[in-house]
PDB file of C-alpha atoms in Angstrom:
ATOM      1  CA  UNK Y   1      99.558 104.488  79.651  1.00  0.00           C
ATOM      2  CA  UNK Y   2     100.159 104.080  76.137  1.00  0.00           C
ATOM      3  CA  UNK Y   3     103.016 101.870  74.854  1.00  0.00           C
ATOM      4  CA  UNK Y   4     104.591 103.768  71.509  1.00  0.00           C
ATOM      5  CA  UNK Y   5     107.279 102.711  69.576  1.00  0.00           C
ATOM      6  CA  UNK Y   6     109.928 104.851  68.325  1.00  0.00           C
ATOM      7  CA  UNK Y   7     110.512 104.791  64.522  1.00  0.00           C
ATOM      8  CA  UNK Y   8     113.628 103.821  63.868  1.00  0.00           C
ATOM      9  CA  UNK Y   9     116.214 106.802  62.226  1.00  0.00           C
ATOM     10  CA  UNK Y  10     119.429 106.242  61.333  1.00  0.00           C
ATOM     11  CA  UNK Y  11     119.736 110.040  62.960  1.00  0.00           C
ATOM     12  CA  UNK Y  12     119.208 109.095  66.349  1.00  0.00           C
ATOM     13  CA  UNK Y  13     120.766 104.811  66.563  1.00  0.00           C
ATOM     14  CA  UNK Y  14     120.505 105.657  70.605  1.00  0.00           C
ATOM     15  CA  UNK Y  15     117.239 105.281  70.262  1.00  0.00           C
ATOM     16  CA  UNK Y  16     116.692 101.766  68.134  1.00  0.00           C
ATOM     17  CA  UNK Y  17     114.199  99.745  69.322  1.00  0.00           C
ATOM     18  CA  UNK Y  18     112.783 101.267  71.833  1.00  0.00           C
ATOM     19  CA  UNK Y  19     109.534 102.677  73.052  1.00  0.00           C
ATOM     20  CA  UNK Y  20     107.591 105.225  75.227  1.00  0.00           C
ATOM     21  CA  UNK Y  21     105.429 105.262  77.701  1.00  0.00           C
ATOM     22  CA  UNK Y  22     103.322 108.211  77.821  1.00  0.00           C
ATOM     23  CA  UNK Y  23     100.080 108.820  80.142  1.00  0.00           C
ATOM     24  CA  UNK Y  24      97.955 111.325  81.965  1.00  0.00           C
ATOM     25  CA  UNK Y  25      97.644 110.714  86.050  1.00  0.00           C
ATOM     26  CA  UNK Y  26      95.761 113.099  88.271  1.00  0.00           C
ATOM     27  CA  UNK Y  27      98.116 114.450  90.868  1.00  0.00           C
ATOM     28  CA  UNK Y  28      97.957 112.154  94.606  1.00  0.00           C
ATOM     29  CA  UNK Y  29      96.604 109.125  92.552  1.00  0.00           C
ATOM     30  CA  UNK Y  30      98.849 106.482  92.075  1.00  0.00           C
ATOM     31  CA  UNK Y  31      97.437 104.539  88.269  1.00  0.00           C
ATOM     32  CA  UNK Y  32      97.620 106.588  85.260  1.00  0.00           C
ATOM     33  CA  UNK Y  33      93.994 107.510  83.522  1.00  0.00           C
ATOM     34  CA  UNK Y  34      92.766 104.560  81.693  1.00  0.00           C
ATOM     35  CA  UNK Y  35      92.777 104.963  78.069  1.00  0.00           C
ATOM     36  CA  UNK Y  36      89.949 104.554  75.241  1.00  0.00           C
ATOM     37  CA  UNK Y  37      90.397 103.705  71.994  1.00  0.00           C
ATOM     38  CA  UNK Y  38      88.782 105.229  68.802  1.00  0.00           C
ATOM     39  CA  UNK Y  39      86.224 103.546  67.177  1.00  0.00           C
ATOM     40  CA  UNK Y  40      88.050 103.839  63.734  1.00  0.00           C
ATOM     41  CA  UNK Y  41      91.397 101.982  65.440  1.00  0.00           C
ATOM     42  CA  UNK Y  42      93.763 104.875  65.422  1.00  0.00           C
ATOM     43  CA  UNK Y  43      96.623 104.488  66.815  1.00  0.00           C
ATOM     44  CA  UNK Y  44      97.695 107.444  67.278  1.00  0.00           C
ATOM     45  CA  UNK Y  45      94.879 108.995  69.175  1.00  0.00           C
ATOM     46  CA  UNK Y  46      92.766 108.090  72.346  1.00  0.00           C
ATOM     47  CA  UNK Y  47      89.857 109.263  74.917  1.00  0.00           C
ATOM     48  CA  UNK Y  48      90.866 109.654  78.597  1.00  0.00           C
ATOM     49  CA  UNK Y  49      88.815 110.633  81.548  1.00  0.00           C
ATOM     50  CA  UNK Y  50      89.333 114.659  82.841  1.00  0.00           C
ATOM     51  CA  UNK Y  51      88.137 115.337  86.399  1.00  0.00           C
ATOM     52  CA  UNK Y  52      87.378 119.076  87.149  1.00  0.00           C
ATOM     53  CA  UNK Y  53      89.610 121.593  89.388  1.00  0.00           C
ATOM     54  CA  UNK Y  54      91.673 118.458  89.634  1.00  0.00           C
ATOM     55  CA  UNK Y  55      95.792 118.837  89.159  1.00  0.00           C
ATOM     56  CA  UNK Y  56      97.516 116.361  86.384  1.00  0.00           C
ATOM     57  CA  UNK Y  57     100.616 115.403  85.078  1.00  0.00           C
ATOM     58  CA  UNK Y  58     102.049 113.620  82.195  1.00  0.00           C
ATOM     59  CA  UNK Y  59     104.355 111.004  82.715  1.00  0.00           C
ATOM     60  CA  UNK Y  60     106.898 109.724  80.399  1.00  0.00           C
ATOM     61  CA  UNK Y  61     109.239 105.691  80.693  1.00  0.00           C
ATOM     62  CA  UNK Y  62     111.662 104.989  78.254  1.00  0.00           C
ATOM     63  CA  UNK Y  63     112.246 101.558  77.381  1.00  0.00           C
ATOM     64  CA  UNK Y  64     115.736 101.599  76.127  1.00  0.00           C
ATOM     65  CA  UNK Y  65     118.564  98.530  75.760  1.00  0.00           C
ATOM     66  CA  UNK Y  66     120.921 100.346  73.968  1.00  0.00           C
ATOM     67  CA  UNK Y  67     124.448 102.064  74.937  1.00  0.00           C
ATOM     68  CA  UNK Y  68     123.365 105.255  76.922  1.00  0.00           C
ATOM     69  CA  UNK Y  69     125.724 108.239  75.962  1.00  0.00           C
ATOM     70  CA  UNK Y  70     123.999 110.133  79.149  1.00  0.00           C
ATOM     71  CA  UNK Y  71     122.971 107.140  81.694  1.00  0.00           C
ATOM     72  CA  UNK Y  72     122.829 109.791  84.519  1.00  0.00           C
ATOM     73  CA  UNK Y  73     120.852 112.090  83.376  1.00  0.00           C
ATOM     74  CA  UNK Y  74     123.644 114.926  83.250  1.00  0.00           C
ATOM     75  CA  UNK Y  75     122.701 116.931  79.818  1.00  0.00           C
ATOM     76  CA  UNK Y  76     126.060 116.501  78.138  1.00  0.00           C
ATOM     77  CA  UNK Y  77     126.633 118.871  75.306  1.00  0.00           C
ATOM     78  CA  UNK Y  78     126.867 116.466  71.727  1.00  0.00           C
ATOM     79  CA  UNK Y  79     124.152 113.633  73.118  1.00  0.00           C
ATOM     80  CA  UNK Y  80     121.135 112.819  71.713  1.00  0.00           C
ATOM     81  CA  UNK Y  81     118.122 113.012  73.153  1.00  0.00           C
ATOM     82  CA  UNK Y  82     114.275 113.237  73.030  1.00  0.00           C
ATOM     83  CA  UNK Y  83     112.193 115.755  73.194  1.00  0.00           C
ATOM     84  CA  UNK Y  84     108.896 115.987  74.302  1.00  0.00           C
ATOM     85  CA  UNK Y  85     107.003 118.766  72.726  1.00  0.00           C
ATOM     86  CA  UNK Y  86     103.657 119.536  74.375  1.00  0.00           C
ATOM     87  CA  UNK Y  87     100.982 121.337  73.363  1.00  0.00           C
ATOM     88  CA  UNK Y  88      97.224 121.304  75.434  1.00  0.00           C
ATOM     89  CA  UNK Y  89      94.210 122.970  73.979  1.00  0.00           C
ATOM     90  CA  UNK Y  90      95.961 124.223  70.810  1.00  0.00           C
ATOM     91  CA  UNK Y  91      98.579 126.151  72.691  1.00  0.00           C
ATOM     92  CA  UNK Y  92     102.133 125.554  73.475  1.00  0.00           C
ATOM     93  CA  UNK Y  93     103.346 124.591  77.332  1.00  0.00           C
ATOM     94  CA  UNK Y  94     106.633 122.677  77.535  1.00  0.00           C
ATOM     95  CA  UNK Y  95     109.222 120.867  75.758  1.00  0.00           C
ATOM     96  CA  UNK Y  96     111.154 118.965  78.594  1.00  0.00           C
ATOM     97  CA  UNK Y  97     113.936 116.824  77.313  1.00  0.00           C
ATOM     98  CA  UNK Y  98     113.729 113.171  78.527  1.00  0.00           C
ATOM     99  CA  UNK Y  99     115.812 111.100  80.522  1.00  0.00           C
ATOM    100  CA  UNK Y 100     117.305 108.649  77.857  1.00  0.00           C
ATOM    101  CA  UNK Y 101     116.101 105.545  79.553  1.00  0.00           C
ATOM    102  CA  UNK Y 102     113.298 105.687  82.412  1.00  0.00           C
ATOM    103  CA  UNK Y 103     110.734 107.754  83.826  1.00  0.00           C
ATOM    104  CA  UNK Y 104     110.394 111.775  83.037  1.00  0.00           C
ATOM    105  CA  UNK Y 105     107.445 114.047  84.003  1.00  0.00           C
ATOM    106  CA  UNK Y 106     105.729 117.170  83.616  1.00  0.00           C
ATOM    107  CA  UNK Y 107     103.861 118.857  86.524  1.00  0.00           C
ATOM    108  CA  UNK Y 108     102.843 122.074  84.505  1.00  0.00           C
ATOM    109  CA  UNK Y 109     103.995 125.089  82.449  1.00  0.00           C
ATOM    110  CA  UNK Y 110     107.932 125.795  83.567  1.00  0.00           C
ATOM    111  CA  UNK Y 111     108.337 129.988  83.173  1.00  0.00           C
ATOM    112  CA  UNK Y 112     111.420 132.047  84.774  1.00  0.00           C
ATOM    113  CA  UNK Y 113     112.027 130.712  87.849  1.00  0.00           C
ATOM    114  CA  UNK Y 114     109.002 128.810  88.873  1.00  0.00           C
ATOM    115  CA  UNK Y 115     106.277 126.370  87.587  1.00  0.00           C
ATOM    116  CA  UNK Y 116     102.909 126.373  87.298  1.00  0.00           C
ATOM    117  CA  UNK Y 117     100.300 123.016  87.320  1.00  0.00           C
ATOM    118  CA  UNK Y 118      97.640 121.916  84.948  1.00  0.00           C
ATOM    119  CA  UNK Y 119      94.343 121.916  86.042  1.00  0.00           C
ATOM    120  CA  UNK Y 120      90.974 120.531  84.273  1.00  0.00           C
ATOM    121  CA  UNK Y 121      88.452 123.066  83.927  1.00  0.00           C
ATOM    122  CA  UNK Y 122      85.431 123.699  83.024  1.00  0.00           C
ATOM    123  CA  UNK Y 123      84.922 126.159  79.945  1.00  0.00           C
ATOM    124  CA  UNK Y 124      84.217 129.485  80.151  1.00  0.00           C
ATOM    125  CA  UNK Y 125      81.349 130.840  77.904  1.00  0.00           C
ATOM    126  CA  UNK Y 126      81.228 134.127  76.692  1.00  0.00           C
ATOM    127  CA  UNK Y 127      78.405 136.403  74.378  1.00  0.00           C
ATOM    128  CA  UNK Y 128      81.033 138.508  73.117  1.00  0.00           C
ATOM    129  CA  UNK Y 129      85.042 137.527  72.188  1.00  0.00           C
ATOM    130  CA  UNK Y 130      86.184 134.328  72.903  1.00  0.00           C
ATOM    131  CA  UNK Y 131      87.444 131.522  70.965  1.00  0.00           C
ATOM    132  CA  UNK Y 132      84.921 131.348  67.815  1.00  0.00           C
ATOM    133  CA  UNK Y 133      86.658 129.593  64.462  1.00  0.00           C
ATOM    134  CA  UNK Y 134      86.048 125.777  64.647  1.00  0.00           C
ATOM    135  CA  UNK Y 135      89.925 125.482  64.565  1.00  0.00           C
ATOM    136  CA  UNK Y 136      90.446 126.831  67.277  1.00  0.00           C
ATOM    137  CA  UNK Y 137      87.908 124.927  69.042  1.00  0.00           C
ATOM    138  CA  UNK Y 138      88.281 121.771  67.691  1.00  0.00           C
ATOM    139  CA  UNK Y 139      91.731 122.048  69.975  1.00  0.00           C
ATOM    140  CA  UNK Y 140      90.297 122.644  73.132  1.00  0.00           C
ATOM    141  CA  UNK Y 141      90.096 119.458  75.333  1.00  0.00           C
ATOM    142  CA  UNK Y 142      93.367 118.031  73.946  1.00  0.00           C
ATOM    143  CA  UNK Y 143      96.824 117.236  75.001  1.00  0.00           C
ATOM    144  CA  UNK Y 144      99.410 116.921  72.096  1.00  0.00           C
ATOM    145  CA  UNK Y 145     102.827 115.158  72.721  1.00  0.00           C
ATOM    146  CA  UNK Y 146     105.386 115.156  69.656  1.00  0.00           C
ATOM    147  CA  UNK Y 147     108.429 113.484  70.369  1.00  0.00           C
ATOM    148  CA  UNK Y 148     111.368 114.931  68.831  1.00  0.00           C
ATOM    149  CA  UNK Y 149     115.173 113.814  68.525  1.00  0.00           C
ATOM    150  CA  UNK Y 150     117.970 116.828  69.242  1.00  0.00           C
ATOM    151  CA  UNK Y 151     121.259 117.390  70.077  1.00  0.00           C
ATOM    152  CA  UNK Y 152     121.729 119.276  73.184  1.00  0.00           C
ATOM    153  CA  UNK Y 153     124.369 122.132  72.630  1.00  0.00           C
ATOM    154  CA  UNK Y 154     124.509 123.535  76.369  1.00  0.00           C
ATOM    155  CA  UNK Y 155     122.318 125.231  78.795  1.00  0.00           C
ATOM    156  CA  UNK Y 156     120.504 129.069  78.367  1.00  0.00           C
ATOM    157  CA  UNK Y 157     118.667 131.376  80.184  1.00  0.00           C
ATOM    158  CA  UNK Y 158     114.755 131.546  80.186  1.00  0.00           C
ATOM    159  CA  UNK Y 159     113.423 133.775  77.612  1.00  0.00           C
ATOM    160  CA  UNK Y 160     109.271 133.460  77.347  1.00  0.00           C
ATOM    161  CA  UNK Y 161     106.801 135.645  78.494  1.00  0.00           C
ATOM    162  CA  UNK Y 162     104.449 135.056  81.258  1.00  0.00           C
ATOM    163  CA  UNK Y 163     101.248 132.862  80.603  1.00  0.00           C
ATOM    164  CA  UNK Y 164      97.382 133.395  81.320  1.00  0.00           C
ATOM    165  CA  UNK Y 165      95.854 130.968  84.281  1.00  0.00           C
ATOM    166  CA  UNK Y 166      92.711 131.442  83.157  1.00  0.00           C
ATOM    167  CA  UNK Y 167      91.122 128.590  81.181  1.00  0.00           C
ATOM    168  CA  UNK Y 168      89.660 128.728  77.952  1.00  0.00           C
ATOM    169  CA  UNK Y 169      87.220 130.907  76.540  1.00  0.00           C
ATOM    170  CA  UNK Y 170      84.465 130.115  74.247  1.00  0.00           C
ATOM    171  CA  UNK Y 171      81.819 132.234  71.930  1.00  0.00           C
ATOM    172  CA  UNK Y 172      78.704 130.344  73.172  1.00  0.00           C
ATOM    173  CA  UNK Y 173      77.985 130.244  69.183  1.00  0.00           C
ATOM    174  CA  UNK Y 174      80.899 128.428  68.416  1.00  0.00           C
ATOM    175  CA  UNK Y 175      79.933 125.699  71.255  1.00  0.00           C
ATOM    176  CA  UNK Y 176      76.992 125.076  69.699  1.00  0.00           C
ATOM    177  CA  UNK Y 177      76.959 121.298  68.975  1.00  0.00           C
ATOM    178  CA  UNK Y 178      80.084 120.844  70.301  1.00  0.00           C
ATOM    179  CA  UNK Y 179      80.648 118.561  73.115  1.00  0.00           C
ATOM    180  CA  UNK Y 180      83.468 120.665  75.089  1.00  0.00           C
ATOM    181  CA  UNK Y 181      83.454 119.829  78.691  1.00  0.00           C
ATOM    182  CA  UNK Y 182      86.853 120.568  80.002  1.00  0.00           C
ATOM    183  CA  UNK Y 183      90.186 122.707  79.012  1.00  0.00           C
ATOM    184  CA  UNK Y 184      92.886 122.895  80.888  1.00  0.00           C
ATOM    185  CA  UNK Y 185      94.000 126.291  83.256  1.00  0.00           C
ATOM    186  CA  UNK Y 186      96.851 126.886  85.173  1.00  0.00           C
ATOM    187  CA  UNK Y 187      97.097 126.247  89.116  1.00  0.00           C
ATOM    188  CA  UNK Y 188      99.520 129.130  91.464  1.00  0.00           C
ATOM    189  CA  UNK Y 189     103.246 128.975  90.517  1.00  0.00           C
ATOM    190  CA  UNK Y 190     104.811 126.498  92.797  1.00  0.00           C
ATOM    191  CA  UNK Y 191     107.849 128.818  93.216  1.00  0.00           C
ATOM    192  CA  UNK Y 192     110.008 125.839  95.176  1.00  0.00           C
ATOM    193  CA  UNK Y 193     110.928 124.460  91.657  1.00  0.00           C
ATOM    194  CA  UNK Y 194     113.545 125.722  90.020  1.00  0.00           C
ATOM    195  CA  UNK Y 195     113.752 125.127  86.293  1.00  0.00           C
ATOM    196  CA  UNK Y 196     116.807 124.460  83.996  1.00  0.00           C
ATOM    197  CA  UNK Y 197     116.620 125.787  80.151  1.00  0.00           C
ATOM    198  CA  UNK Y 198     118.995 124.451  77.753  1.00  0.00           C
ATOM    199  CA  UNK Y 199     119.768 125.041  73.562  1.00  0.00           C
ATOM    200  CA  UNK Y 200     119.157 121.968  71.116  1.00  0.00           C
ATOM    201  CA  UNK Y 201     118.672 121.497  67.786  1.00  0.00           C
ATOM    202  CA  UNK Y 202     116.029 119.352  66.041  1.00  0.00           C
ATOM    203  CA  UNK Y 203     117.596 116.275  64.071  1.00  0.00           C
ATOM    204  CA  UNK Y 204     114.320 115.639  61.950  1.00  0.00           C
ATOM    205  CA  UNK Y 205     112.391 118.111  59.984  1.00  0.00           C
ATOM    206  CA  UNK Y 206     109.299 116.223  61.001  1.00  0.00           C
ATOM    207  CA  UNK Y 207     108.731 114.567  64.671  1.00  0.00           C
ATOM    208  CA  UNK Y 208     109.489 110.763  65.566  1.00  0.00           C
ATOM    209  CA  UNK Y 209     105.621 110.481  66.896  1.00  0.00           C
ATOM    210  CA  UNK Y 210     102.780 112.071  67.334  1.00  0.00           C
ATOM    211  CA  UNK Y 211      99.976 111.330  70.147  1.00  0.00           C
ATOM    212  CA  UNK Y 212      96.840 113.171  70.688  1.00  0.00           C
ATOM    213  CA  UNK Y 213      94.954 112.644  73.983  1.00  0.00           C
ATOM    214  CA  UNK Y 214      91.382 114.180  73.827  1.00  0.00           C
ATOM    215  CA  UNK Y 215      90.035 114.271  77.297  1.00  0.00           C
ATOM    216  CA  UNK Y 216      86.568 114.957  78.172  1.00  0.00           C
ATOM    217  CA  UNK Y 217      84.329 114.635  81.490  1.00  0.00           C
ATOM    218  CA  UNK Y 218      82.963 111.082  82.398  1.00  0.00           C
ATOM    219  CA  UNK Y 219      79.525 112.489  81.971  1.00  0.00           C
ATOM    220  CA  UNK Y 220      80.140 113.267  78.111  1.00  0.00           C
ATOM    221  CA  UNK Y 221      81.946 110.143  77.900  1.00  0.00           C
ATOM    222  CA  UNK Y 222      79.379 108.095  78.650  1.00  0.00           C
ATOM    223  CA  UNK Y 223      76.806 110.640  76.726  1.00  0.00           C
ATOM    224  CA  UNK Y 224      79.139 109.789  73.302  1.00  0.00           C
ATOM    225  CA  UNK Y 225      79.157 105.899  74.065  1.00  0.00           C
ATOM    226  CA  UNK Y 226      82.510 105.900  74.614  1.00  0.00           C
ATOM    227  CA  UNK Y 227      82.492 104.740  78.136  1.00  0.00           C
ATOM    228  CA  UNK Y 228      79.378 101.904  79.127  1.00  0.00           C
ATOM    229  CA  UNK Y 229      76.859 104.071  81.492  1.00  0.00           C
ATOM    230  CA  UNK Y 230      76.773 102.550  84.978  1.00  0.00           C
ATOM    231  CA  UNK Y 231      74.009  99.699  85.205  1.00  0.00           C
ATOM    232  CA  UNK Y 232      71.128 100.295  87.845  1.00  0.00           C
ATOM    233  CA  UNK Y 233      71.416  98.728  91.130  1.00  0.00           C
ATOM    234  CA  UNK Y 234      69.452  95.384  91.157  1.00  0.00           C
ATOM    235  CA  UNK Y 235      65.982  95.675  92.937  1.00  0.00           C
ATOM    236  CA  UNK Y 236      66.048  94.986  96.797  1.00  0.00           C
ATOM    237  CA  UNK Y 237      64.214  91.697  97.449  1.00  0.00           C
ATOM    238  CA  UNK Y 238      61.962  92.784 100.090  1.00  0.00           C
ATOM    239  CA  UNK Y 239      60.421  95.765  97.833  1.00  0.00           C
ATOM    240  CA  UNK Y 240      57.211  96.391  97.260  1.00  0.00           C
ATOM    241  CA  UNK Y 241      57.544  95.096  93.422  1.00  0.00           C
ATOM    242  CA  UNK Y 242      59.190  91.818  94.636  1.00  0.00           C
ATOM    243  CA  UNK Y 243      57.215  90.630  97.498  1.00  0.00           C
ATOM    244  CA  UNK Y 244      59.224  88.616  99.902  1.00  0.00           C
ATOM    245  CA  UNK Y 245      58.124  84.821  99.884  1.00  0.00           C
ATOM    246  CA  UNK Y 246      56.723  82.765 102.784  1.00  0.00           C
ATOM    247  CA  UNK Y 247      59.739  80.986 104.730  1.00  0.00           C
ATOM    248  CA  UNK Y 248      59.099  77.386 104.854  1.00  0.00           C
ATOM    249  CA  UNK Y 249      60.959  76.716 108.506  1.00  0.00           C
ATOM    250  CA  UNK Y 250      62.714  72.593 108.501  1.00  0.00           C
ATOM    251  CA  UNK Y 251      61.176  71.569 111.206  1.00  0.00           C
ATOM    252  CA  UNK Y 252      59.223  68.434 111.037  1.00  0.00           C
ATOM    253  CA  UNK Y 253      55.800  67.842 111.751  1.00  0.00           C
ATOM    254  CA  UNK Y 254      54.457  64.843 114.061  1.00  0.00           C
ATOM    255  CA  UNK Y 255      52.956  62.164 111.869  1.00  0.00           C
ATOM    256  CA  UNK Y 256      49.089  62.141 110.984  1.00  0.00           C
ATOM    257  CA  UNK Y 257      46.885  58.610 110.873  1.00  0.00           C
ATOM    258  CA  UNK Y 258      44.543  59.190 108.258  1.00  0.00           C
ATOM    259  CA  UNK Y 259      42.303  55.873 106.990  1.00  0.00           C
ATOM    260  CA  UNK Y 260      45.861  53.591 108.466  1.00  0.00           C
ATOM    261  CA  UNK Y 261      48.152  55.510 106.250  1.00  0.00           C
ATOM    262  CA  UNK Y 262      50.807  57.290 107.234  1.00  0.00           C
ATOM    263  CA  UNK Y 263      52.422  60.286 105.739  1.00  0.00           C
ATOM    264  CA  UNK Y 264      55.031  62.406 107.039  1.00  0.00           C
ATOM    265  CA  UNK Y 265      55.747  66.358 106.056  1.00  0.00           C
ATOM    266  CA  UNK Y 266      59.223  66.676 105.447  1.00  0.00           C
ATOM    267  CA  UNK Y 267      60.775  70.294 105.557  1.00  0.00           C
ATOM    268  CA  UNK Y 268      62.078  72.539 103.153  1.00  0.00           C
ATOM    269  CA  UNK Y 269      65.297  73.988 103.344  1.00  0.00           C
ATOM    270  CA  UNK Y 270      66.365  77.125 101.692  1.00  0.00           C
ATOM    271  CA  UNK Y 271      69.870  77.918 100.191  1.00  0.00           C
ATOM    272  CA  UNK Y 272      71.932  80.783  97.894  1.00  0.00           C
ATOM    273  CA  UNK Y 273      74.385  81.268  95.327  1.00  0.00           C
ATOM    274  CA  UNK Y 274      76.424  83.653  93.986  1.00  0.00           C
ATOM    275  CA  UNK Y 275      77.652  84.290  90.279  1.00  0.00           C
ATOM    276  CA  UNK Y 276      80.763  85.607  90.016  1.00  0.00           C
ATOM    277  CA  UNK Y 277      81.435  87.335  86.629  1.00  0.00           C
ATOM    278  CA  UNK Y 278      85.253  87.543  85.008  1.00  0.00           C
ATOM    279  CA  UNK Y 279      85.923  90.356  82.655  1.00  0.00           C
ATOM    280  CA  UNK Y 280      88.851  89.861  80.482  1.00  0.00           C
ATOM    281  CA  UNK Y 281      90.496  92.521  77.995  1.00  0.00           C
ATOM    282  CA  UNK Y 282      90.876  91.810  74.312  1.00  0.00           C
ATOM    283  CA  UNK Y 283      94.796  92.017  73.750  1.00  0.00           C
ATOM    284  CA  UNK Y 284      95.150  94.630  70.812  1.00  0.00           C
ATOM    285  CA  UNK Y 285      98.150  93.757  68.040  1.00  0.00           C
ATOM    286  CA  UNK Y 286      99.098  97.372  67.142  1.00  0.00           C
ATOM    287  CA  UNK Y 287     101.734  99.703  68.109  1.00  0.00           C
ATOM    288  CA  UNK Y 288     100.042 101.073  70.697  1.00  0.00           C
ATOM    289  CA  UNK Y 289      99.071  99.118  73.930  1.00  0.00           C
ATOM    290  CA  UNK Y 290      96.715 100.076  76.290  1.00  0.00           C
ATOM    291  CA  UNK Y 291      98.180  99.782  79.770  1.00  0.00           C
ATOM    292  CA  UNK Y 292      96.006 101.279  82.112  1.00  0.00           C
ATOM    293  CA  UNK Y 293      97.312 102.151  84.881  1.00  0.00           C
ATOM    294  CA  UNK Y 294     101.082 102.610  85.982  1.00  0.00           C
ATOM    295  CA  UNK Y 295     102.608 103.129  89.072  1.00  0.00           C
ATOM    296  CA  UNK Y 296     103.915 107.003  88.941  1.00  0.00           C
ATOM    297  CA  UNK Y 297     107.632 107.162  89.211  1.00  0.00           C
ATOM    298  CA  UNK Y 298     110.137 109.547  91.326  1.00  0.00           C
ATOM    299  CA  UNK Y 299     109.990 112.962  90.057  1.00  0.00           C
ATOM    300  CA  UNK Y 300     112.579 114.402  87.964  1.00  0.00           C
ATOM    301  CA  UNK Y 301     113.698 117.659  87.187  1.00  0.00           C
ATOM    302  CA  UNK Y 302     113.158 118.303  83.772  1.00  0.00           C
ATOM    303  CA  UNK Y 303     114.974 120.778  81.457  1.00  0.00           C
ATOM    304  CA  UNK Y 304     113.392 122.642  78.961  1.00  0.00           C
ATOM    305  CA  UNK Y 305     114.457 123.294  75.469  1.00  0.00           C
ATOM    306  CA  UNK Y 306     113.721 127.003  74.331  1.00  0.00           C
ATOM    307  CA  UNK Y 307     115.107 126.661  70.761  1.00  0.00           C
ATOM    308  CA  UNK Y 308     113.778 128.906  68.571  1.00  0.00           C
ATOM    309  CA  UNK Y 309     113.094 127.069  64.997  1.00  0.00           C
TER     310      UNK Y 309
END
């Protein structure tokens, strides 16, 4: 997960000095996908590995030592919360209201009475139609999270439409010279999930922070040098390129007399040693910390904000 410091703002003192951890996790995995930083040192974006045809979850964890106005997450009108506005591949997907402290999660795109999970998928290439504009194509393979301070006004009903479940289609001409290894499609509806909806007011003109996850398959991450390629396995000791050395038995032969001088031969023993390597991770002195693995927390029912700006 990445750890981001929530910028101080006089309009939301409830979150002064707080941090938020955000991570992408493959469903049924116990750890978030590791993040890989950009070469330019940017702290508002990172790379992660995607696994095709796997569902994934967006995890949030807020560390907040301030006095909370709603510690039990009852969604009280008039209280101030943080809203996570999520866009995937350039499309709005979800805007849940997060707990003031602790764990929140996004499992998919919420519609009127069900939820559709996020699934990593290979892009679909077409000769006619599909995405052709560079601006649209550049947004493929991205998960953008915008954090807003909001004041809750009360409950609401669903006012959105149905969404397309297919992965993004890309025109072949647009993909030339562009590395697009994965997009996101929506899985089958989960009718066991009952969503809640609310009305709220954004308290700032701009989000408090924005973080972008650029996701690619492992092969493309290695191809672009973002992560190192695996080292080839060492050659076997007894293969043709490394013939086995003769084994000298550790047996002391009988003494041999030569011109009244005696010489004896001592056997030569064999031994082996194993070299161990310890990997270290450099410390990063910035507002963003790459935490690697984080155990997922218990799912909390999220509340979707449908306020029209």
